[in-house]
PDB file of C-alpha atoms and ligand atoms in Angstrom:
ATOM      1  CA  MET A1109     104.756  81.161  83.605  1.00 59.00           C
ATOM      2  CA  ALA A1110     102.635  81.995  80.557  1.00 63.00           C
ATOM      3  CA  THR A1111     103.181  78.513  79.044  1.00 71.00           C
ATOM      4  CA  GLY A1112     102.159  76.839  82.283  1.00 78.00           C
ATOM      5  CA  MET A1113      99.049  78.972  82.295  1.00 80.00           C
ATOM      6  CA  LEU A1114      98.332  78.074  78.690  1.00 81.00           C
ATOM      7  CA  HIS A1115      98.518  74.348  79.489  1.00 85.00           C
ATOM      8  CA  SER A1116      96.260  74.747  82.556  1.00 88.00           C
ATOM      9  CA  HIS A1117      93.845  76.722  80.395  1.00 88.00           C
ATOM     10  CA  TYR A1118      93.709  73.926  77.795  1.00 86.00           C
ATOM     11  CA  LEU A1119      93.140  71.392  80.539  1.00 90.00           C
ATOM     12  CA  PHE A1120      90.292  73.431  82.012  1.00 90.00           C
ATOM     13  CA  VAL A1121      88.771  73.999  78.584  1.00 88.00           C
ATOM     14  CA  VAL A1122      88.826  70.261  77.782  1.00 89.00           C
ATOM     15  CA  LEU A1123      87.296  69.312  81.168  1.00 92.00           C
ATOM     16  CA  PHE A1124      84.699  72.059  80.889  1.00 89.00           C
ATOM     17  CA  THR A1125      83.710  70.993  77.354  1.00 88.00           C
ATOM     18  CA  LEU A1126      83.527  67.363  78.404  1.00 91.00           C
ATOM     19  CA  ILE A1127      81.218  68.032  81.358  1.00 90.00           C
ATOM     20  CA  TYR A1128      79.175  70.298  79.150  1.00 88.00           C
ATOM     21  CA  LEU A1129      78.979  67.737  76.352  1.00 91.00           C
ATOM     22  CA  ILE A1130      77.699  65.022  78.709  1.00 92.00           C
ATOM     23  CA  LYS A1131      75.092  67.362  80.183  1.00 90.00           C
ATOM     24  CA  THR A1132      73.944  68.462  76.700  1.00 90.00           C
ATOM     25  CA  ILE A1133      73.581  64.855  75.511  1.00 92.00           C
ATOM     26  CA  LEU A1134      71.612  63.891  78.646  1.00 91.00           C
ATOM     27  CA  LEU A1135      69.258  66.844  78.240  1.00 89.00           C
ATOM     28  CA  LEU A1136      68.761  66.275  74.545  1.00 90.00           C
ATOM     29  CA  SER A1137      67.953  62.594  75.045  1.00 91.00           C
ATOM     30  CA  ASP A1138      65.419  63.350  77.831  1.00 89.00           C
ATOM     31  CA  LYS A1139      67.403  61.511  80.483  1.00 89.00           C
ATOM     32  CA  ASP A1140      66.216  63.934  83.143  1.00 87.00           C
ATOM     33  CA  GLU A1141      66.959  61.712  86.133  1.00 90.00           C
ATOM     34  CA  LEU A1142      70.476  60.913  84.994  1.00 92.00           C
ATOM     35  CA  LEU A1143      71.072  64.583  84.230  1.00 89.00           C
ATOM     36  CA  GLU A1144      70.060  65.585  87.765  1.00 90.00           C
ATOM     37  CA  LYS A1145      72.354  62.927  89.221  1.00 92.00           C
ATOM     38  CA  PHE A1146      75.228  63.977  87.009  1.00 91.00           C
ATOM     39  CA  LYS A1147      74.713  67.652  87.844  1.00 88.00           C
ATOM     40  CA  LYS A1148      74.746  66.861  91.562  1.00 90.00           C
ATOM     41  CA  LYS A1149      77.858  64.701  91.358  1.00 90.00           C
ATOM     42  CA  THR A1150      79.852  67.169  89.261  1.00 89.00           C
ATOM     43  CA  LYS A1151      78.643  70.384  90.866  1.00 89.00           C
ATOM     44  CA  ILE A1152      81.809  71.209  92.770  1.00 92.00           C
ATOM     45  CA  VAL A1153      84.110  69.985  89.993  1.00 92.00           C
ATOM     46  CA  GLU A1154      82.190  72.087  87.521  1.00 89.00           C
ATOM     47  CA  MET A1155      82.496  75.190  89.689  1.00 91.00           C
ATOM     48  CA  ILE A1156      86.261  74.716  90.012  1.00 93.00           C
ATOM     49  CA  VAL A1157      86.671  73.954  86.309  1.00 92.00           C
ATOM     50  CA  SER A1158      84.579  76.962  85.203  1.00 89.00           C
ATOM     51  CA  PHE A1159      86.449  79.282  87.526  1.00 91.00           C
ATOM     52  CA  GLY A1160      89.818  77.917  86.362  1.00 92.00           C
ATOM     53  CA  PHE A1161      88.770  78.183  82.715  1.00 88.00           C
ATOM     54  CA  LEU A1162      87.762  81.853  83.033  1.00 88.00           C
ATOM     55  CA  ALA A1163      90.585  82.872  85.383  1.00 91.00           C
ATOM     56  CA  THR A1164      93.378  81.362  83.210  1.00 89.00           C
ATOM     57  CA  GLY A1165      91.654  82.802  80.103  1.00 86.00           C
ATOM     58  CA  VAL A1166      91.582  86.301  81.530  1.00 86.00           C
ATOM     59  CA  PHE A1167      95.197  86.000  82.721  1.00 85.00           C
ATOM     60  CA  LEU A1168      96.316  84.933  79.236  1.00 82.00           C
ATOM     61  CA  LEU A1169      94.441  87.844  77.644  1.00 81.00           C
ATOM     62  CA  THR A1170      96.317  90.290  79.873  1.00 81.00           C
ATOM     63  CA  GLN A1171      99.621  88.739  78.734  1.00 77.00           C
ATOM     64  CA  MET A1172      99.012  89.254  75.024  1.00 72.00           C
ATOM     65  CA  PRO A1173     100.867  92.250  73.620  1.00 68.00           C
ATOM     66  CA  HIS A1174      98.416  92.433  70.766  1.00 71.00           C
ATOM     67  CA  ILE A1175      94.953  90.900  70.901  1.00 73.00           C
ATOM     68  CA  PRO A1176      93.911  89.508  67.488  1.00 75.00           C
ATOM     69  CA  SER A1177      90.385  90.487  66.450  1.00 77.00           C
ATOM     70  CA  LEU A1178      89.286  86.847  66.312  1.00 79.00           C
ATOM     71  CA  MET A1179      90.024  86.716  70.015  1.00 81.00           C
ATOM     72  CA  TYR A1180      87.261  89.249  70.688  1.00 83.00           C
ATOM     73  CA  VAL A1181      84.785  87.079  68.787  1.00 85.00           C
ATOM     74  CA  LYS A1182      85.955  84.051  70.778  1.00 85.00           C
ATOM     75  CA  VAL A1183      85.628  85.707  74.170  1.00 86.00           C
ATOM     76  CA  GLY A1184      82.237  87.139  73.140  1.00 88.00           C
ATOM     77  CA  LEU A1185      80.993  83.656  72.201  1.00 89.00           C
ATOM     78  CA  VAL A1186      82.143  82.174  75.502  1.00 87.00           C
ATOM     79  CA  LEU A1187      80.519  85.002  77.471  1.00 87.00           C
ATOM     80  CA  ALA A1188      77.283  84.684  75.491  1.00 89.00           C
ATOM     81  CA  SER A1189      77.139  80.931  76.044  1.00 89.00           C
ATOM     82  CA  ILE A1190      77.056  81.225  79.846  1.00 85.00           C
ATOM     83  CA  PRO A1191      73.609  82.887  80.314  1.00 88.00           C
ATOM     84  CA  LEU A1192      72.239  80.701  77.499  1.00 89.00           C
ATOM     85  CA  ALA A1193      73.342  77.605  79.388  1.00 87.00           C
ATOM     86  CA  VAL A1194      72.085  78.816  82.755  1.00 85.00           C
ATOM     87  CA  VAL A1195      68.612  79.608  81.402  1.00 90.00           C
ATOM     88  CA  GLY A1196      68.631  76.574  79.073  1.00 88.00           C
ATOM     89  CA  TYR A1197      69.279  74.067  81.876  1.00 85.00           C
ATOM     90  CA  LYS A1198      66.865  75.729  84.260  1.00 85.00           C
ATOM     91  CA  LYS A1199      64.024  75.654  81.742  1.00 87.00           C
ATOM     92  CA  LYS A1200      65.205  72.429  80.110  1.00 86.00           C
ATOM     93  CA  ASN A1201      65.182  74.251  76.810  1.00 89.00           C
ATOM     94  CA  LYS A1202      66.946  72.110  74.205  1.00 88.00           C
ATOM     95  CA  VAL A1203      67.382  74.921  71.685  1.00 91.00           C
ATOM     96  CA  LEU A1204      69.173  77.215  74.156  1.00 91.00           C
ATOM     97  CA  VAL A1205      71.365  74.422  75.495  1.00 89.00           C
ATOM     98  CA  THR A1206      72.388  73.310  72.009  1.00 91.00           C
ATOM     99  CA  LEU A1207      73.066  76.878  70.941  1.00 91.00           C
ATOM    100  CA  SER A1208      75.197  77.449  74.011  1.00 90.00           C
ATOM    101  CA  PHE A1209      77.210  74.290  73.384  1.00 89.00           C
ATOM    102  CA  PHE A1210      77.597  75.279  69.750  1.00 90.00           C
ATOM    103  CA  PHE A1211      79.071  78.652  70.812  1.00 90.00           C
ATOM    104  CA  ILE A1212      81.643  76.930  72.985  1.00 86.00           C
ATOM    105  CA  VAL A1213      82.684  74.566  70.180  1.00 86.00           C
ATOM    106  CA  VAL A1214      82.965  77.412  67.646  1.00 87.00           C
ATOM    107  CA  SER A1215      85.053  79.515  70.032  1.00 85.00           C
ATOM    108  CA  PHE A1216      87.343  76.515  70.585  1.00 80.00           C
ATOM    109  CA  GLY A1217      87.727  76.246  66.784  1.00 81.00           C
ATOM    110  CA  LEU A1218      88.576  79.935  66.550  1.00 80.00           C
ATOM    111  CA  ALA A1219      91.258  79.549  69.205  1.00 74.00           C
ATOM    112  CA  GLN A1220      92.889  76.801  67.135  1.00 75.00           C
ATOM    113  CA  LYS A1221      92.772  79.000  64.036  1.00 75.00           C
ATOM    114  CA  VAL A1222      94.471  81.912  65.822  1.00 73.00           C
ATOM    115  CA  LYS A1223      97.178  79.513  67.009  1.00 71.00           C
ATOM    116  CA  LYS A1224      97.786  78.071  63.552  1.00 71.00           C
ATOM    117  CA  GLU A1225      98.160  81.490  61.948  1.00 70.00           C
ATOM    118  CA  LYS A1226     100.751  82.470  64.492  1.00 67.00           C
ATOM    119  CA  ALA A1227     102.675  79.188  64.099  1.00 64.00           C
ATOM    120  CA  GLY A1228     102.612  79.593  60.321  1.00 64.00           C
ATOM    121  CA  LYS A1229     104.244  82.999  60.498  1.00 64.00           C
ATOM    122  CA  ILE A1230     106.979  81.788  62.838  1.00 63.00           C
ATOM    123  CA  ILE A1231     107.779  78.765  60.625  1.00 63.00           C
ATOM    124  CA  ALA A1232     107.922  80.985  57.508  1.00 64.00           C
ATOM    125  CA  ALA A1233     110.420  83.332  59.203  1.00 63.00           C
ATOM    126  CA  LEU A1234     112.546  80.419  60.372  1.00 67.00           C
ATOM    127  CA  SER A1235     112.744  78.695  57.014  1.00 83.00           C
ATOM    128  CA  GLY A1236     113.487  82.041  55.303  1.00 90.00           C
ATOM    129  CA  LYS A1237     116.619  82.335  57.421  1.00 90.00           C
ATOM    130  CA  GLU A1238     117.577  78.703  56.812  1.00 90.00           C
ATOM    131  CA  ILE A1239     117.149  78.978  53.040  1.00 92.00           C
ATOM    132  CA  PHE A1240     119.193  82.191  52.997  1.00 94.00           C
ATOM    133  CA  GLU A1241     122.011  80.532  54.942  1.00 92.00           C
ATOM    134  CA  GLN A1242     122.031  77.518  52.635  1.00 91.00           C
ATOM    135  CA  LYS A1243     121.683  79.169  49.261  1.00 92.00           C
ATOM    136  CA  CYS A1244     122.498  82.851  49.377  1.00 95.00           C
ATOM    137  CA  VAL A1245     125.371  83.529  51.778  1.00 95.00           C
ATOM    138  CA  LEU A1246     127.954  82.346  49.274  1.00 92.00           C
ATOM    139  CA  CYS A1247     127.544  85.530  47.257  1.00 94.00           C
ATOM    140  CA  HIS A1248     125.599  87.841  49.554  1.00 96.00           C
ATOM    141  CA  GLY A1249     127.188  86.967  52.933  1.00 95.00           C
ATOM    142  CA  GLY A1250     125.396  86.394  56.238  1.00 94.00           C
ATOM    143  CA  ASP A1251     124.647  90.099  56.598  1.00 94.00           C
ATOM    144  CA  GLY A1252     123.805  90.580  52.878  1.00 95.00           C
ATOM    145  CA  LYS A1253     126.813  92.859  52.279  1.00 95.00           C
ATOM    146  CA  LEU A1254     129.461  90.470  50.885  1.00 94.00           C
ATOM    147  CA  GLY A1255     129.052  91.354  47.231  1.00 92.00           C
ATOM    148  CA  MET A1256     130.806  88.274  45.727  1.00 89.00           C
ATOM    149  CA  SER A1257     130.745  88.112  41.930  1.00 86.00           C
ATOM    150  CA  GLY A1258     128.950  91.420  41.732  1.00 91.00           C
ATOM    151  CA  ALA A1259     126.154  90.515  44.132  1.00 94.00           C
ATOM    152  CA  LYS A1260     124.092  93.465  45.312  1.00 94.00           C
ATOM    153  CA  ASP A1261     124.249  94.589  48.945  1.00 96.00           C
ATOM    154  CA  LEU A1262     120.944  93.303  50.326  1.00 96.00           C
ATOM    155  CA  SER A1263     121.086  95.491  53.431  1.00 95.00           C
ATOM    156  CA  ALA A1264     120.894  98.483  51.069  1.00 95.00           C
ATOM    157  CA  THR A1265     118.309  97.172  48.632  1.00 94.00           C
ATOM    158  CA  ALA A1266     115.633  99.630  47.606  1.00 94.00           C
ATOM    159  CA  LEU A1267     113.410  96.932  46.084  1.00 94.00           C
ATOM    160  CA  PRO A1268     109.855  96.469  47.380  1.00 93.00           C
ATOM    161  CA  HIS A1269     108.677  93.011  48.403  1.00 93.00           C
ATOM    162  CA  THR A1270     107.446  92.156  44.891  1.00 95.00           C
ATOM    163  CA  GLY A1271     110.781  93.241  43.396  1.00 96.00           C
ATOM    164  CA  LEU A1272     112.699  90.945  45.741  1.00 96.00           C
ATOM    165  CA  VAL A1273     110.400  88.043  44.921  1.00 96.00           C
ATOM    166  CA  GLU A1274     110.801  88.788  41.181  1.00 97.00           C
ATOM    167  CA  ILE A1275     114.633  88.667  41.259  1.00 97.00           C
ATOM    168  CA  ILE A1276     114.830  85.571  43.491  1.00 97.00           C
ATOM    169  CA  THR A1277     112.297  83.812  41.278  1.00 96.00           C
ATOM    170  CA  ASN A1278     113.769  84.701  37.864  1.00 97.00           C
ATOM    171  CA  GLY A1279     117.365  85.655  38.707  1.00 96.00           C
ATOM    172  CA  LYS A1280     119.343  88.510  37.221  1.00 94.00           C
ATOM    173  CA  ASN A1281     122.666  88.435  35.321  1.00 93.00           C
ATOM    174  CA  THR A1282     125.050  86.204  37.297  1.00 92.00           C
ATOM    175  CA  MET A1283     122.460  85.428  39.949  1.00 94.00           C
ATOM    176  CA  ALA A1284     120.620  82.241  39.035  1.00 93.00           C
ATOM    177  CA  ALA A1285     116.823  81.882  39.086  1.00 96.00           C
ATOM    178  CA  TYR A1286     115.417  80.005  42.052  1.00 95.00           C
ATOM    179  CA  LYS A1287     111.975  79.177  40.652  1.00 94.00           C
ATOM    180  CA  SER A1288     112.900  75.553  40.067  1.00 92.00           C
ATOM    181  CA  SER A1289     114.707  74.894  43.342  1.00 90.00           C
ATOM    182  CA  LEU A1290     112.473  76.847  45.742  1.00 90.00           C
ATOM    183  CA  SER A1291     108.721  76.849  46.148  1.00 88.00           C
ATOM    184  CA  ALA A1292     106.701  80.065  45.891  1.00 89.00           C
ATOM    185  CA  GLU A1293     106.229  79.977  49.721  1.00 88.00           C
ATOM    186  CA  GLN A1294     109.958  79.523  50.285  1.00 91.00           C
ATOM    187  CA  ILE A1295     110.751  82.478  47.972  1.00 93.00           C
ATOM    188  CA  GLU A1296     108.203  84.549  49.909  1.00 92.00           C
ATOM    189  CA  ALA A1297     109.896  83.464  53.132  1.00 91.00           C
ATOM    190  CA  VAL A1298     113.449  84.449  52.001  1.00 94.00           C
ATOM    191  CA  ALA A1299     112.169  87.776  50.697  1.00 94.00           C
ATOM    192  CA  SER A1300     110.540  88.447  54.074  1.00 91.00           C
ATOM    193  CA  TYR A1301     113.774  87.418  55.823  1.00 92.00           C
ATOM    194  CA  ILE A1302     115.739  89.977  53.745  1.00 95.00           C
ATOM    195  CA  GLU A1303     113.213  92.662  54.618  1.00 92.00           C
ATOM    196  CA  THR A1304     113.036  91.983  58.335  1.00 90.00           C
ATOM    197  CA  ASP A1305     116.589  90.907  59.167  1.00 91.00           C
ATOM    198  CA  LEU A1306     118.962  92.402  56.587  1.00 93.00           C
ATOM    199  CA  LYS A1307     117.475  95.519  55.064  1.00 90.00           C
ATOM    200  CA  GLY A1308     118.644  98.725  56.722  1.00 86.00           C
ATOM    201  CA  LYS A1309     121.032  96.914  59.132  1.00 84.00           C
TER     202      LYS A1309
HETATM  203  C1  HEC B2108     126.168  83.227  42.451  1.00 68.99           C
HETATM  204  C2  HEC B2108     126.026  84.318  43.394  1.00 68.99           C
HETATM  205  C3  HEC B2108     124.657  84.636  43.939  1.00 68.99           C
HETATM  206  C4  HEC B2108     123.862  83.795  44.742  1.00 68.99           C
HETATM  207  C5  HEC B2108     124.163  82.364  45.194  1.00 68.99           C
HETATM  208  C6  HEC B2108     122.688  84.583  45.066  1.00 68.99           C
HETATM  209  N1  HEC B2108     122.774  85.824  44.496  1.00 68.99           N
HETATM  210 FE1  HEC B2108     121.417  87.327  44.706  1.00 68.99          FE
HETATM  211  N2  HEC B2108     122.486  88.491  43.480  1.00 68.99           N
HETATM  212  C7  HEC B2108     123.703  88.133  42.869  1.00 68.99           C
HETATM  213  C8  HEC B2108     124.099  89.164  41.933  1.00 68.99           C
HETATM  214  C9  HEC B2108     125.360  89.121  41.075  1.00 68.99           C
HETATM  215  C10 HEC B2108     123.139  90.178  42.003  1.00 68.99           C
HETATM  216  C11 HEC B2108     123.092  91.483  41.218  1.00 68.99           C
HETATM  217  C12 HEC B2108     122.305  91.260  39.930  1.00 68.99           C
HETATM  218  C13 HEC B2108     122.290  92.493  39.073  1.00 68.99           C
HETATM  219  O1  HEC B2108     121.589  93.456  39.481  1.00 68.99           O
HETATM  220  O2  HEC B2108     122.954  92.457  38.102  1.00 68.99           O
HETATM  221  C14 HEC B2108     122.130  89.721  42.998  1.00 68.99           C
HETATM  222  C15 HEC B2108     120.991  90.435  43.332  1.00 68.99           C
HETATM  223  C16 HEC B2108     120.073  90.023  44.239  1.00 68.99           C
HETATM  224  C17 HEC B2108     118.920  90.788  44.615  1.00 68.99           C
HETATM  225  C18 HEC B2108     118.526  92.159  44.100  1.00 68.99           C
HETATM  226  C19 HEC B2108     119.014  93.225  45.077  1.00 68.99           C
HETATM  227  C20 HEC B2108     118.769  94.630  44.534  1.00 68.99           C
HETATM  228  O3  HEC B2108     118.621  95.501  45.366  1.00 68.99           O
HETATM  229  O4  HEC B2108     118.805  94.809  43.315  1.00 68.99           O
HETATM  230  C21 HEC B2108     118.246  90.058  45.530  1.00 68.99           C
HETATM  231  C22 HEC B2108     116.952  90.389  46.243  1.00 68.99           C
HETATM  232  C23 HEC B2108     118.978  88.802  45.714  1.00 68.99           C
HETATM  233  N3  HEC B2108     120.079  88.824  44.913  1.00 68.99           N
HETATM  234  C24 HEC B2108     118.568  87.797  46.573  1.00 68.99           C
HETATM  235  C25 HEC B2108     119.199  86.564  46.629  1.00 68.99           C
HETATM  236  C26 HEC B2108     118.689  85.464  47.387  1.00 68.99           C
HETATM  237  C27 HEC B2108     117.484  85.465  48.284  1.00 68.99           C
HETATM  238  C28 HEC B2108     119.537  84.405  47.174  1.00 68.99           C
HETATM  239  C29 HEC B2108     119.407  83.025  47.687  1.00 68.99           C
HETATM  240  C30 HEC B2108     118.145  82.325  47.451  1.00 68.99           C
HETATM  241  C31 HEC B2108     120.566  84.873  46.278  1.00 68.99           C
HETATM  242  N4  HEC B2108     120.335  86.181  45.962  1.00 68.99           N
HETATM  243  C32 HEC B2108     121.640  84.112  45.848  1.00 68.99           C
HETATM  244  C33 HEC B2108     124.389  86.964  43.111  1.00 68.99           C
HETATM  245  C34 HEC B2108     123.943  85.876  43.820  1.00 68.99           C
END
């Protein structure tokens, strides 16, 4: 349900931006007649698209367990762009229309940034688990408790994040250092995996 909504939202956003872009270009290049024609032809489509854009957007907001602060900026920009556009087109004011279009583009960019940050976190968590299963289970076991060749019980570790990273990077006694076989990001990812999935379990 939410994914379907997300796809409809993207579709509405793209259509909305496209109509908006054409109108902005026509106004900025003084093609008044063409602009009027275009506005007339797309009036109903634009109403449907704008409504769909806002309705799917509001629905998605209500589905988010936690609303990132960038999201407030984004919604604020979209809301601010609407009166700017209405007044701008009525008075044929190029500055207002450009500003309004600029707001929409920036808010679209912010949406992409929020998405990327989320995707980055999920990927880091996934690869942390994969790395652990490839390189660490031999001594530590899938649950961190195996203790082969004197390995410490990772579910009972008292080390803070930096301590985990330190030992994985430089090794300790029979545990080899991983600084040459894992990147700093991968070491961060395994350390996070230990903290979220093994520690205290
Ligand atoms: C060859 C066996 C071996 C492998 C493979 C191994 N470890 Fe270890 N690990 C140990 C031993 C032994 C210790 C205890 C070192 C000591 O304190 O003397 C240890 C300790 C640790 C500690 C410190 C825990 C604490 O509370 O002191 C962490 C964290 C750790 N290992 C993470 C990892 C991770 C992550 C991997 C995989 C990338 C890994 N280990 C692979 C043997 C291994």
